[in-house]
XYZ file of C-alpha atoms in Angstrom:
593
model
C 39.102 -40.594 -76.025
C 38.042 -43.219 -73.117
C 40.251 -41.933 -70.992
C 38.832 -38.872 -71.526
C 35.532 -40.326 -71.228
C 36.326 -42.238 -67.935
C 38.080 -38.779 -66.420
C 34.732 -37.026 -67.529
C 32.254 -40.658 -65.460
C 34.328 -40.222 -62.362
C 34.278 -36.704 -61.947
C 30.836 -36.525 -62.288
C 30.330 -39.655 -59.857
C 32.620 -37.901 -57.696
C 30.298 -34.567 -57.863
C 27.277 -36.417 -57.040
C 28.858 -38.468 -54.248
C 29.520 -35.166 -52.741
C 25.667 -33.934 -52.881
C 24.664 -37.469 -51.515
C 26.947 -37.092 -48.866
C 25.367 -33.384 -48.229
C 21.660 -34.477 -48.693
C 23.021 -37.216 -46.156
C 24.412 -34.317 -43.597
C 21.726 -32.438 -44.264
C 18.521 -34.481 -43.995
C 20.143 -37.195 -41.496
C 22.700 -35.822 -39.014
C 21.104 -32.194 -38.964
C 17.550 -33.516 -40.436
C 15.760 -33.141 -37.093
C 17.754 -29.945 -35.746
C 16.385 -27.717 -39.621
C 12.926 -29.106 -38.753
C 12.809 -27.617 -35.950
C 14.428 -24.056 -36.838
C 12.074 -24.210 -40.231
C 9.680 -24.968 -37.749
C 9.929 -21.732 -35.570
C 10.002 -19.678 -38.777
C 6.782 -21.173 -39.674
C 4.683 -21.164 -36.408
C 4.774 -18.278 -33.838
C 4.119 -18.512 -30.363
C 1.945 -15.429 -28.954
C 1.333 -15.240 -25.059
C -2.134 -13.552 -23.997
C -2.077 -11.934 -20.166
C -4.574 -13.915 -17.890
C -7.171 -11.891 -16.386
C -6.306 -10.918 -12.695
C -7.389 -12.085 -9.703
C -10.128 -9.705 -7.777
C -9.653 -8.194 -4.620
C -12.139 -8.283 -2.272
C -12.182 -6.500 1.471
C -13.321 -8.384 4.505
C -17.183 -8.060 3.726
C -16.789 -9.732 -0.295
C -17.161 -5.887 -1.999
C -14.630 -6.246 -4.681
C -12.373 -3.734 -4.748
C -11.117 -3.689 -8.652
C -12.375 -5.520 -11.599
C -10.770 -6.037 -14.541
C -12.551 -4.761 -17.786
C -12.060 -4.912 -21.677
C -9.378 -2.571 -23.136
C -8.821 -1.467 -26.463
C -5.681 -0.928 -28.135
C -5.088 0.009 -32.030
C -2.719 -1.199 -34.359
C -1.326 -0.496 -37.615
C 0.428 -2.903 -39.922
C 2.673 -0.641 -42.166
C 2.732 -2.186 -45.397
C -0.747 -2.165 -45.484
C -1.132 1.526 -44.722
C 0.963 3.207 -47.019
C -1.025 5.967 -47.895
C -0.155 9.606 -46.673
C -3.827 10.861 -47.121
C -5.539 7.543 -45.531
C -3.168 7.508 -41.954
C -3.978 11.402 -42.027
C -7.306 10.427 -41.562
C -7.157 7.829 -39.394
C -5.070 9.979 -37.090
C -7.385 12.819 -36.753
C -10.514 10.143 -35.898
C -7.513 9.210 -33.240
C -6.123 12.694 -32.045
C -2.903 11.533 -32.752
C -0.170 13.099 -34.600
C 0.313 11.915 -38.118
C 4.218 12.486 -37.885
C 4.913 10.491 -34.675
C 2.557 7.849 -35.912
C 4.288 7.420 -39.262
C 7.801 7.757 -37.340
C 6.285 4.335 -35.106
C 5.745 2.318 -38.189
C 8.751 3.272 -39.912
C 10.777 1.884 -36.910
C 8.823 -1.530 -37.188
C 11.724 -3.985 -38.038
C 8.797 -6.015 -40.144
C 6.882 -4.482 -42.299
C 3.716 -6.839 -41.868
C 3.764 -6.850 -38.018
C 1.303 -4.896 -36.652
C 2.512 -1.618 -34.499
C 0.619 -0.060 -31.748
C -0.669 3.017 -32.088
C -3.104 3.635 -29.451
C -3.765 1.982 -26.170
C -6.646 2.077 -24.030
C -9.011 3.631 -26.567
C -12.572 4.192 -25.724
C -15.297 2.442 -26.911
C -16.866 5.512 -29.212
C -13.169 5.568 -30.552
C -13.538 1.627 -31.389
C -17.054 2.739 -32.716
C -15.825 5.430 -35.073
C -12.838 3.065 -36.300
C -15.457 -0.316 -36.434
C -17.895 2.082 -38.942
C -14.897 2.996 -41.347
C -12.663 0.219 -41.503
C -12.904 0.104 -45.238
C -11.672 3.132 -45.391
C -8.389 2.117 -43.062
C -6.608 -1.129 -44.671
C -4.055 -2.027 -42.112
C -5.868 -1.618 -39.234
C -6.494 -3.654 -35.941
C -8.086 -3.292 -32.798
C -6.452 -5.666 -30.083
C -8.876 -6.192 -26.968
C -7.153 -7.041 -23.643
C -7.608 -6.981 -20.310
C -7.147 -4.082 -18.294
C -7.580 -2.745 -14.479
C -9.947 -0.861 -12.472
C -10.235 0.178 -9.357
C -13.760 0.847 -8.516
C -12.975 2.692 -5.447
C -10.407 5.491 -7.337
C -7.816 6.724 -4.546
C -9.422 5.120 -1.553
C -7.000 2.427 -0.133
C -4.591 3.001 -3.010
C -1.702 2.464 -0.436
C -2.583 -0.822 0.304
C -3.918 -1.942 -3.103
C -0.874 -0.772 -5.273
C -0.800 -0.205 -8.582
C 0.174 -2.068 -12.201
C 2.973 -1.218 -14.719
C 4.605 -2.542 -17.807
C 7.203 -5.147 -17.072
C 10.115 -3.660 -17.102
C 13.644 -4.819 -19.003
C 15.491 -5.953 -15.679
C 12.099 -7.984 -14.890
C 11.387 -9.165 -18.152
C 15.437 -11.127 -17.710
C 13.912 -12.207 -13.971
C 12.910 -16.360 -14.216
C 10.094 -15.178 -11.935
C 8.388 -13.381 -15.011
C 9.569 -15.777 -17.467
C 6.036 -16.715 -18.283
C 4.626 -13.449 -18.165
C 3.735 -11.783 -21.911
C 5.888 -8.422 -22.556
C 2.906 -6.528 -23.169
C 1.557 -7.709 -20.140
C 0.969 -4.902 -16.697
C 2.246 -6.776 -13.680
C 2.293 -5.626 -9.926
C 4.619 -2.622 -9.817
C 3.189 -1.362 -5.768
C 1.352 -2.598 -2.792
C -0.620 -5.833 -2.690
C -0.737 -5.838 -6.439
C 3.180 -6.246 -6.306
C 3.432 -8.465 -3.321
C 1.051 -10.750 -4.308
C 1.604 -10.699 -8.330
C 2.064 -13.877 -8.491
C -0.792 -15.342 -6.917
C -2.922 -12.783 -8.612
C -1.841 -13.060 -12.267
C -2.617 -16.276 -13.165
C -0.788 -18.146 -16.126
C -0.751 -16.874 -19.263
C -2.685 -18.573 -22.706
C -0.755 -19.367 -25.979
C -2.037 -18.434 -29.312
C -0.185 -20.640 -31.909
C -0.196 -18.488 -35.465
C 1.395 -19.632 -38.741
C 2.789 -17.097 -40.742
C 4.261 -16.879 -44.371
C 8.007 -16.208 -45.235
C 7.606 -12.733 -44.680
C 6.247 -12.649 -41.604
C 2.266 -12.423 -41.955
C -0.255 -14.152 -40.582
C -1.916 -17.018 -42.468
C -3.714 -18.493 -40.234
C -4.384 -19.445 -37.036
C -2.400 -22.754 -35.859
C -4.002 -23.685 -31.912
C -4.889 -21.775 -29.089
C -4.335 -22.399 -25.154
C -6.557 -19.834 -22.669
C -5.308 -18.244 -20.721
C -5.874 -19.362 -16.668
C -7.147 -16.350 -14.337
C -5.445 -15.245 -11.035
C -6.315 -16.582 -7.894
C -8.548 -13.783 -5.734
C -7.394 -12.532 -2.634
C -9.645 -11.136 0.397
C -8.362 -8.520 2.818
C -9.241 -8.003 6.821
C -10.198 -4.052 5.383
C -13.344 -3.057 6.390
C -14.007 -0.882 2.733
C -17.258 1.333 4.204
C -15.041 2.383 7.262
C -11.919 2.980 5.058
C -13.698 5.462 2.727
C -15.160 6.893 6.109
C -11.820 7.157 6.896
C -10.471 8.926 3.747
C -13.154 11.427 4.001
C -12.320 12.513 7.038
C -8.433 13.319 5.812
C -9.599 14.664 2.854
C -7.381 17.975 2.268
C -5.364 16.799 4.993
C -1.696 14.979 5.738
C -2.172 11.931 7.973
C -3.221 8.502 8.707
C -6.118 6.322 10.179
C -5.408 2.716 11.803
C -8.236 0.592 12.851
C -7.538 -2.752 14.171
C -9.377 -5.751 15.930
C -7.891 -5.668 18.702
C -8.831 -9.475 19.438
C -7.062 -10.821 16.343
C -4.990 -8.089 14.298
C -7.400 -8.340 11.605
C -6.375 -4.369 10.320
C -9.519 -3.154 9.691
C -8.301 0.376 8.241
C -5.335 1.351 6.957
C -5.724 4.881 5.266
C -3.104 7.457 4.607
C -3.571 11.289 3.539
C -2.910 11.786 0.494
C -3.488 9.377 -1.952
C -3.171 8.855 -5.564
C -5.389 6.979 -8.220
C -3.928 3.790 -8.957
C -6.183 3.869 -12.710
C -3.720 6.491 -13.517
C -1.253 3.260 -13.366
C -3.463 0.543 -14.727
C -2.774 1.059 -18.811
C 0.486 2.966 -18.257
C 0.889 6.012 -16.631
C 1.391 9.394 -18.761
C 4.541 11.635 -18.321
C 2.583 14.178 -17.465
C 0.643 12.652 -14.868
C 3.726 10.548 -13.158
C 5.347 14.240 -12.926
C 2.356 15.326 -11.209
C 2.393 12.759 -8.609
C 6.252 12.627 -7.688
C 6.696 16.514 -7.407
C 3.331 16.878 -5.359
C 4.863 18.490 -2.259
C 2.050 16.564 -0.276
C 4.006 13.396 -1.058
C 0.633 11.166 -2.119
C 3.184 7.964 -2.637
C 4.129 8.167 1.232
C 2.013 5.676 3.232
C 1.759 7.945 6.105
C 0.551 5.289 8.457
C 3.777 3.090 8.422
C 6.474 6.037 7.030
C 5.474 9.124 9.015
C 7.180 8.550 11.988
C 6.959 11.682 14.701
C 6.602 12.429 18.956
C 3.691 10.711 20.142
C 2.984 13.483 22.268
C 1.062 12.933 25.105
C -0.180 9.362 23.876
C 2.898 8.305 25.074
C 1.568 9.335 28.389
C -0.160 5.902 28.602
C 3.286 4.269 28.674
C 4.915 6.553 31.368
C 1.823 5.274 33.975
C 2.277 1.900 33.054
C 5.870 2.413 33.536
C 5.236 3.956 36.971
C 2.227 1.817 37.979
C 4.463 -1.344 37.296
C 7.646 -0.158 39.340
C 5.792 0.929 42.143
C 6.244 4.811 41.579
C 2.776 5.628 40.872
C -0.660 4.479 42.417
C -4.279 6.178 42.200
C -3.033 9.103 45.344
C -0.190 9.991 43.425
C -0.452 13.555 43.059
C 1.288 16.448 42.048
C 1.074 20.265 41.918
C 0.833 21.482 38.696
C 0.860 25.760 38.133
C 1.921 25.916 34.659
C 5.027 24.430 34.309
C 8.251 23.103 36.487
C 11.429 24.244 36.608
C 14.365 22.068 36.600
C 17.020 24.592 37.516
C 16.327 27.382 35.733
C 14.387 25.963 32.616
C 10.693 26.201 33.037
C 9.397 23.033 31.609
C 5.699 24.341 30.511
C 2.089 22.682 31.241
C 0.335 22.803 28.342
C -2.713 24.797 30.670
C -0.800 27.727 31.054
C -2.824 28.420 34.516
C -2.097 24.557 35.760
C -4.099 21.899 37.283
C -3.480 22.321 40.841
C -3.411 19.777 42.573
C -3.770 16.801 40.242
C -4.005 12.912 41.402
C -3.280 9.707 38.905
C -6.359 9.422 37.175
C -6.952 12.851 36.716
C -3.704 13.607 35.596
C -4.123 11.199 32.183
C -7.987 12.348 32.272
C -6.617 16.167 31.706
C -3.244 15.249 30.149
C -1.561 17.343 32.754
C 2.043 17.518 31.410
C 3.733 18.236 35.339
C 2.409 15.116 36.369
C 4.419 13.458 33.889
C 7.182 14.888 34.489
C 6.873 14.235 37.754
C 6.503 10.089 36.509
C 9.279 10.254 34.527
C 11.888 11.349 36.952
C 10.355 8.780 39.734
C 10.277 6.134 37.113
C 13.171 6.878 35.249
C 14.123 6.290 30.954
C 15.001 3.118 31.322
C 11.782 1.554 32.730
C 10.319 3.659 30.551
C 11.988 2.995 27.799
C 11.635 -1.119 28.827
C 8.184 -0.564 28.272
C 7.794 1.399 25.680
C 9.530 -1.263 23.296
C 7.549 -4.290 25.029
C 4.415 -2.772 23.774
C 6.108 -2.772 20.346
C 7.325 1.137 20.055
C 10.516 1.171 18.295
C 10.398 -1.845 15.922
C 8.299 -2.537 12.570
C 5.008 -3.784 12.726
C 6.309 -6.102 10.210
C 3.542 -5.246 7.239
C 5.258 -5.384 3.651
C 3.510 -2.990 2.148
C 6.505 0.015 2.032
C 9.547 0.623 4.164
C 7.915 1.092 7.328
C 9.526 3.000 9.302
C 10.673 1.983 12.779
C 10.114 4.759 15.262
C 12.711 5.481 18.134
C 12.693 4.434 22.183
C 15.129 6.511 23.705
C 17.252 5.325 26.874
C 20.616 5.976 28.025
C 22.434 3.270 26.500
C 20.198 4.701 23.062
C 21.636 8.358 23.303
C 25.027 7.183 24.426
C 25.465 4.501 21.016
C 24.194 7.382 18.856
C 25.250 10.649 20.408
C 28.062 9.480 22.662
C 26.641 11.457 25.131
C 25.306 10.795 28.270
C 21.879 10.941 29.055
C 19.661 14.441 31.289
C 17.305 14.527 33.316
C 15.889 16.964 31.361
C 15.738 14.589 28.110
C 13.707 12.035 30.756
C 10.570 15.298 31.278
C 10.502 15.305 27.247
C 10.235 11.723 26.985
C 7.609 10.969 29.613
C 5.293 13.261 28.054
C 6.317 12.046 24.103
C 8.353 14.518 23.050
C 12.432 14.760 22.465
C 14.132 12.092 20.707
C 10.605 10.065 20.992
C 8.955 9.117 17.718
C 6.606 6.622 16.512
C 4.261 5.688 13.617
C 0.614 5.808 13.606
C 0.499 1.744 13.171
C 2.926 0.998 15.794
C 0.586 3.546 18.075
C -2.148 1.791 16.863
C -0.871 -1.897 18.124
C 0.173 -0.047 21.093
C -3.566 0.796 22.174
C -4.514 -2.297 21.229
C -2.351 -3.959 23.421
C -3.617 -2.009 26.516
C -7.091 -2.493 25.194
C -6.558 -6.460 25.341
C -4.521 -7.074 28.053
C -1.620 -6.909 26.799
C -1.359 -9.201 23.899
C 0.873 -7.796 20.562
C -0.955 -9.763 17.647
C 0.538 -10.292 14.136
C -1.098 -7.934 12.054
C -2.897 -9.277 9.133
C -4.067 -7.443 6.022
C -5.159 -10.589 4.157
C -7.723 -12.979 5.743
C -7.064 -16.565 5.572
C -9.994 -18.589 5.733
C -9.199 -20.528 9.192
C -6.512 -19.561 10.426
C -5.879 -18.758 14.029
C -4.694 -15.189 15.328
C -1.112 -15.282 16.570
C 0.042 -13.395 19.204
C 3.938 -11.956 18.579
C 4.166 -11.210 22.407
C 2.212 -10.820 25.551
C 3.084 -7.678 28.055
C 2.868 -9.319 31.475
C 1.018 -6.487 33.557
C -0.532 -6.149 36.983
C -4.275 -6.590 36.434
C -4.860 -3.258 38.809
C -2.169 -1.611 36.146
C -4.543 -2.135 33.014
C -7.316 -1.444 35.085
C -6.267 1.985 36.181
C -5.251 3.218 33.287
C -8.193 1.936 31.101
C -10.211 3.298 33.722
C -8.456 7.078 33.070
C -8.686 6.527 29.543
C -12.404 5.862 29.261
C -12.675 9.316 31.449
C -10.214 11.025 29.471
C -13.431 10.947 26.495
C -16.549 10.599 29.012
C -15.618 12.656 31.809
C -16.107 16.521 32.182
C -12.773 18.445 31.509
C -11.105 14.689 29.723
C -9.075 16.194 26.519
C -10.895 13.281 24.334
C -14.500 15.143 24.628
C -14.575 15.300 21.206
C -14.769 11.814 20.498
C -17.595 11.125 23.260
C -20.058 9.239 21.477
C -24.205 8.467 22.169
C -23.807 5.341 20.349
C -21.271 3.756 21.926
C -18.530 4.342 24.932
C -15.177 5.066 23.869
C -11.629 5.369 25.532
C -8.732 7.406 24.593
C -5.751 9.508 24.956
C -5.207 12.223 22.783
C -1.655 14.232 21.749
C 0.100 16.442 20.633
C 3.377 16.524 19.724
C 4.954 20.170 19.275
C 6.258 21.013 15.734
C 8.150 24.604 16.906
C 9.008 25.035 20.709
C 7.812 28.684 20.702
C 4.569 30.321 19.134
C 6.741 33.758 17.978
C 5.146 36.849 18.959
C 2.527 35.369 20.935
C 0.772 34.279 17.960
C -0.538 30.851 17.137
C 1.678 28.871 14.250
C 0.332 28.098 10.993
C 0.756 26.024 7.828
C 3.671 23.852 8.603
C 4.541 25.267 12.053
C 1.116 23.780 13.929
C 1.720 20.696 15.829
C 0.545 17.477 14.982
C -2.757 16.061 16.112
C -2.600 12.286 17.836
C -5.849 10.677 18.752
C -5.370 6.605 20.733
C -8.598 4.678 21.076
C -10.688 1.356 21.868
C -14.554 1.111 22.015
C -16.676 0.145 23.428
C -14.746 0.946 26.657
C -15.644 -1.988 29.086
C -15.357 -4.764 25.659
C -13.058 -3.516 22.942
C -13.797 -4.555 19.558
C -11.759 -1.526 17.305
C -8.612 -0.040 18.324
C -7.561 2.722 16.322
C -5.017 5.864 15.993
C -5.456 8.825 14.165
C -2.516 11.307 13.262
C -3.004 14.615 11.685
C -0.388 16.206 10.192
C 0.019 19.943 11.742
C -3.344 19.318 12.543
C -3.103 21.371 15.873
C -4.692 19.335 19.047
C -5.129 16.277 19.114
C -8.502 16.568 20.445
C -9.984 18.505 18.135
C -8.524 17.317 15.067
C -8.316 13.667 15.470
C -10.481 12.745 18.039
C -13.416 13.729 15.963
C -12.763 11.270 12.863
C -11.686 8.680 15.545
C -15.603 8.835 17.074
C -16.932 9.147 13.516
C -15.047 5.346 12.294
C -16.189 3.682 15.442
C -19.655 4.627 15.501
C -19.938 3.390 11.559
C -18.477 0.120 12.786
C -20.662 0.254 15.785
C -23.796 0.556 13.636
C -22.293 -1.906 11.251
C -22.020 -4.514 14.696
C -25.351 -4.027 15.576
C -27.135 -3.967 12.571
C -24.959 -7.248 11.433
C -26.287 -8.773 15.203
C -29.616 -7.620 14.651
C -29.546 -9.394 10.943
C -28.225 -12.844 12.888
C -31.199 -12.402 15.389
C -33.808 -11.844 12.744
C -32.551 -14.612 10.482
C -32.535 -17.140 13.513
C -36.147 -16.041 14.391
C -37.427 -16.584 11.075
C -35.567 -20.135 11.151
C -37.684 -20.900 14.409
């Protein structure tokens, strides 16, 4: 019997030796690692998106704001009635089926789902007045996007969207909420980081099955960091106007520091379609538009210069010597090289047609006449110093680069050698010739400076210096001759630019166009996609440039009707906007004395 009894001591000694040495495992060596994992179960961490930074254009008008936005939410295990979600659905115009199909896909039962996002305020109204009646319900407000000016600038603002899964695993958006809209195009993208500030923390404690008790701490969130562009936003929407129902692109630059001034491109889209996720429907809509409204035409449509590209055939010739102010030649419609006719655009010719006059009129046998004298290469030499050929070097899409033909060009891509022929299409901007309506816009600049290639600069730091990429070297007599032919191309009777002659203020330019179909078939004029496109190069005012700009139509037809005109109508809104600024200064300085 005591053995019995003994057995019986020890094994129970032994059985609580074993829980001690559990408790022991349990609350010593893994004590601190089960406080922490009880912890987590206890006490969630929510992240709440930081309000964005605001964009602002060169003159402080903010260009998007960020307002209140209301999203619904259901928790399921609250809303378990059939005749009650009915209801709330129709106050919604949402389906009842796909709605119940949402909650019943919640993994928790007690977390709330989303039902509706971006819901006005009468919908938060209707829902506010009968939330008795709809147990369950929530109405999350957050912070959403909008872009006060709609489609205007769109290509340079951007747009929002939802993080996506591959950005979501990215370290750079480790901190960013999942619900969150980050910079998905455009300055919103490239700059995302600077403008979305750091995110707040709302610490929650919840029960075993997942609902919320109560709420534990709360960190706000820190807003984005603004950012103020060298866009001028009255002559942008001048700009837009001006393309509306039309293909193209308007650059405007200062052509004493880069500063872009306007960068528009024809079509656009409405970034608020973005800014609380896009709807199938809509993103449909905007891909398959055959006008391609995602295309920033001003850095991606690259095409002949057309005679704009005149300007760097006399530079060419001025420089080596081939051309001065008598150079003449006779021009009666056209000049045959063997027995190709290589047309005049005046079908009757200039006659006999000197340096000046020959830019002045954009007579196209003078230029060939250049370009055989002066040959591709120089040409060619030129065209890339003045920055035809290469990117601009603004991030905004994949610009496009343009091409500079030349002999050793033709013979690396065609492994052919080059024609004389190829050298009359060239000097006049067509052929293998192409260029964007930035890099034509940097190119005018250029001339309109002296020569100086600045970086371009679409944000505007407070302070800091312009940079020049490169300086073209020229003759001072070079720029001087052919400024002087472009300020009589607009000003002077029979100059192509008429169109852009202004009262207000003395402009220079060359206009162009660049030849979509080589012949018009059966004598009559093309249409629709067979016009040519419509170039329009210019500074103002003539004798001190202070806006250099290009305008490209898309089959627009000539360049001086269809682009000069919106050229003359930018520059005389920043002329106004110059003078009335100057008179402001003079005012406020008399009132000070």
């Amino acid at each position: 019997m005591d053995k019995r009894i003994a057995a019986g001591a020890y094994i129970i000694i032994l059985v609580f030796a074993i829980f001690l040495l559990r408790l022991f495992y349990l609350q010593i060596i893994k004590g601190d690692e089960y406080k922490t994992i009880a912890e987590s179960n206890r006490l969630r961490t929510i992240k709440v998106p930081a309000p964005r930074g605001i964009i602002y254009d060169r003159n402080n008008k903010p260009l998007v704001k960020n307002i209140p936005s209301y999203d619904i939410s259901l928790v399921r295990e609250e809303t378990s009635d059939p005749e009650t979600l009915a209801a709330l659905c129709n106050l919604l115009g949402l389906n009842p089926t796909a709605v119940k199909g949402r909650l019943d896909s919640a993994v928790n039962p007690f977390e709330p789902v989303k039902i509706k996002e971006n819901i006005s305020w009468e919908e938060v109204v209707k829902v506010e007045a009968r939330r008795l009646d709809f147990p369950g319900v929530q109405i999350d407000v957050e912070t959403g996007r909008e872009y006060i000016y709609g489609s205007v600038a769109s290509h340079v603002i951007g747009y929002l969207g939802r993080l996506t899964p591959k950005q979501a695993k990215s370290p750079d958006f480790r901190d960013v909420p999942k619900s969150a809209f980050i910079g998905q195009w455009g300055l919103e993208k490239i700059y995302d980081k600077y403008l979305r500030g750091v995110a707040g923390e709302r610490i929650i404690e919840v029960d075993a099955t997942g609902r919320e008790v109560r709420a534990f701490g709360e960190k706000g969130p820190v807003k984005g960091n603004d950012i103020k562009l060298t866009i001028d936003m009255d002559l942008q929407v001048i700009a837009e106007e001006l393309l509306k129902n039309k293909a193209g692109a308007v650059v405007a630059l200062d052509p004493n520091t880069g500063d872009i001034l306007v960068l528009a491109s024809a079509p656009s889209f409405d970034p608020n379609l973005f800014a609380r996720g896009i709807k199938y429907e809509d993103w449909e809509a905007v891909v398959n538009d055959p006008k391609k409204p995602l295309l920033n035409r001003a850095l991606q449509s690259q095409y002949p210069p057309g005679s704009t590209f005149k300007i760097i055939t006399a530079i060419a010739g001025r420089e080596q010597g081939k051309l001065t102010d008598e150079t003449k030649a006779v021009c009666r419609g056209g000049l045959y090289l063997g027995s190709h006719l290589f047309k005049c655009w005046r079908k009757k010719g200039h006659g006999v047609i000197a340096f000046k006059r020959a830019i002045v009129e954009s007579c196209d046998v003078f230029f060939y006449e250049a370009g055989r004298k002066t040959g591709i290469d120089k040409i060619a030499d030129y065209a890339s110093a003045f920055g035809l050929g290469e990117a601009a070097g603004i991030n905004l899409a994949e610009e496009k680069s343009g091409i500079v033909p030349s002999t050793a060009w033709k013979y690396k891509i065609k492994k052919e050698q080059w024609y004389i022929g190829e050298t009359f299409n060239t000097a006049i901007g067509q052929g293998y010739v192409s260029a964007t309506p930035v890099q034509m816009a940097r190119l005018i600049s250029a001339v309109a400076n002296n020569g100086k290639l600045y970086k371009l600069n679409l944000i505007h730091a407070a302070g800091a210096k312009p940079q020049v990429v490169r300086e073209v070297n020229l003759k001072p007599e070079t720029f001087e001759a052919v400024r002087n032919a472009l300020a009589g191309a607009v000003a002077e009777p029979g100059g192509t630019g008429y169109m852009a002659r202004s009262k207000l203020v003395s402009i220079a330019g060359k206009t162009g166009t660049a030849q979509v179909v080589s012949e018009k078939k059966g004598g009559k004029k093309p249409t629709g996609d067979y016009r040519d496109h419509a170039w329009f190069v210019a500074y103002a005012p003539a004798t001190d440039p202070q806006i250099a700009m290009s305008v490209f139509v898309e089959h627009g037809g000539h360049g001086g009707t269809a682009s000069a005109p919106i050229a003359k109508a930018v520059i005389e809104e920043y002329y106004k906007k110059r003078v009335q600024g100057a008179e402001g200064q003079r005012g406020q300085v008399t009132n000070n004395e």
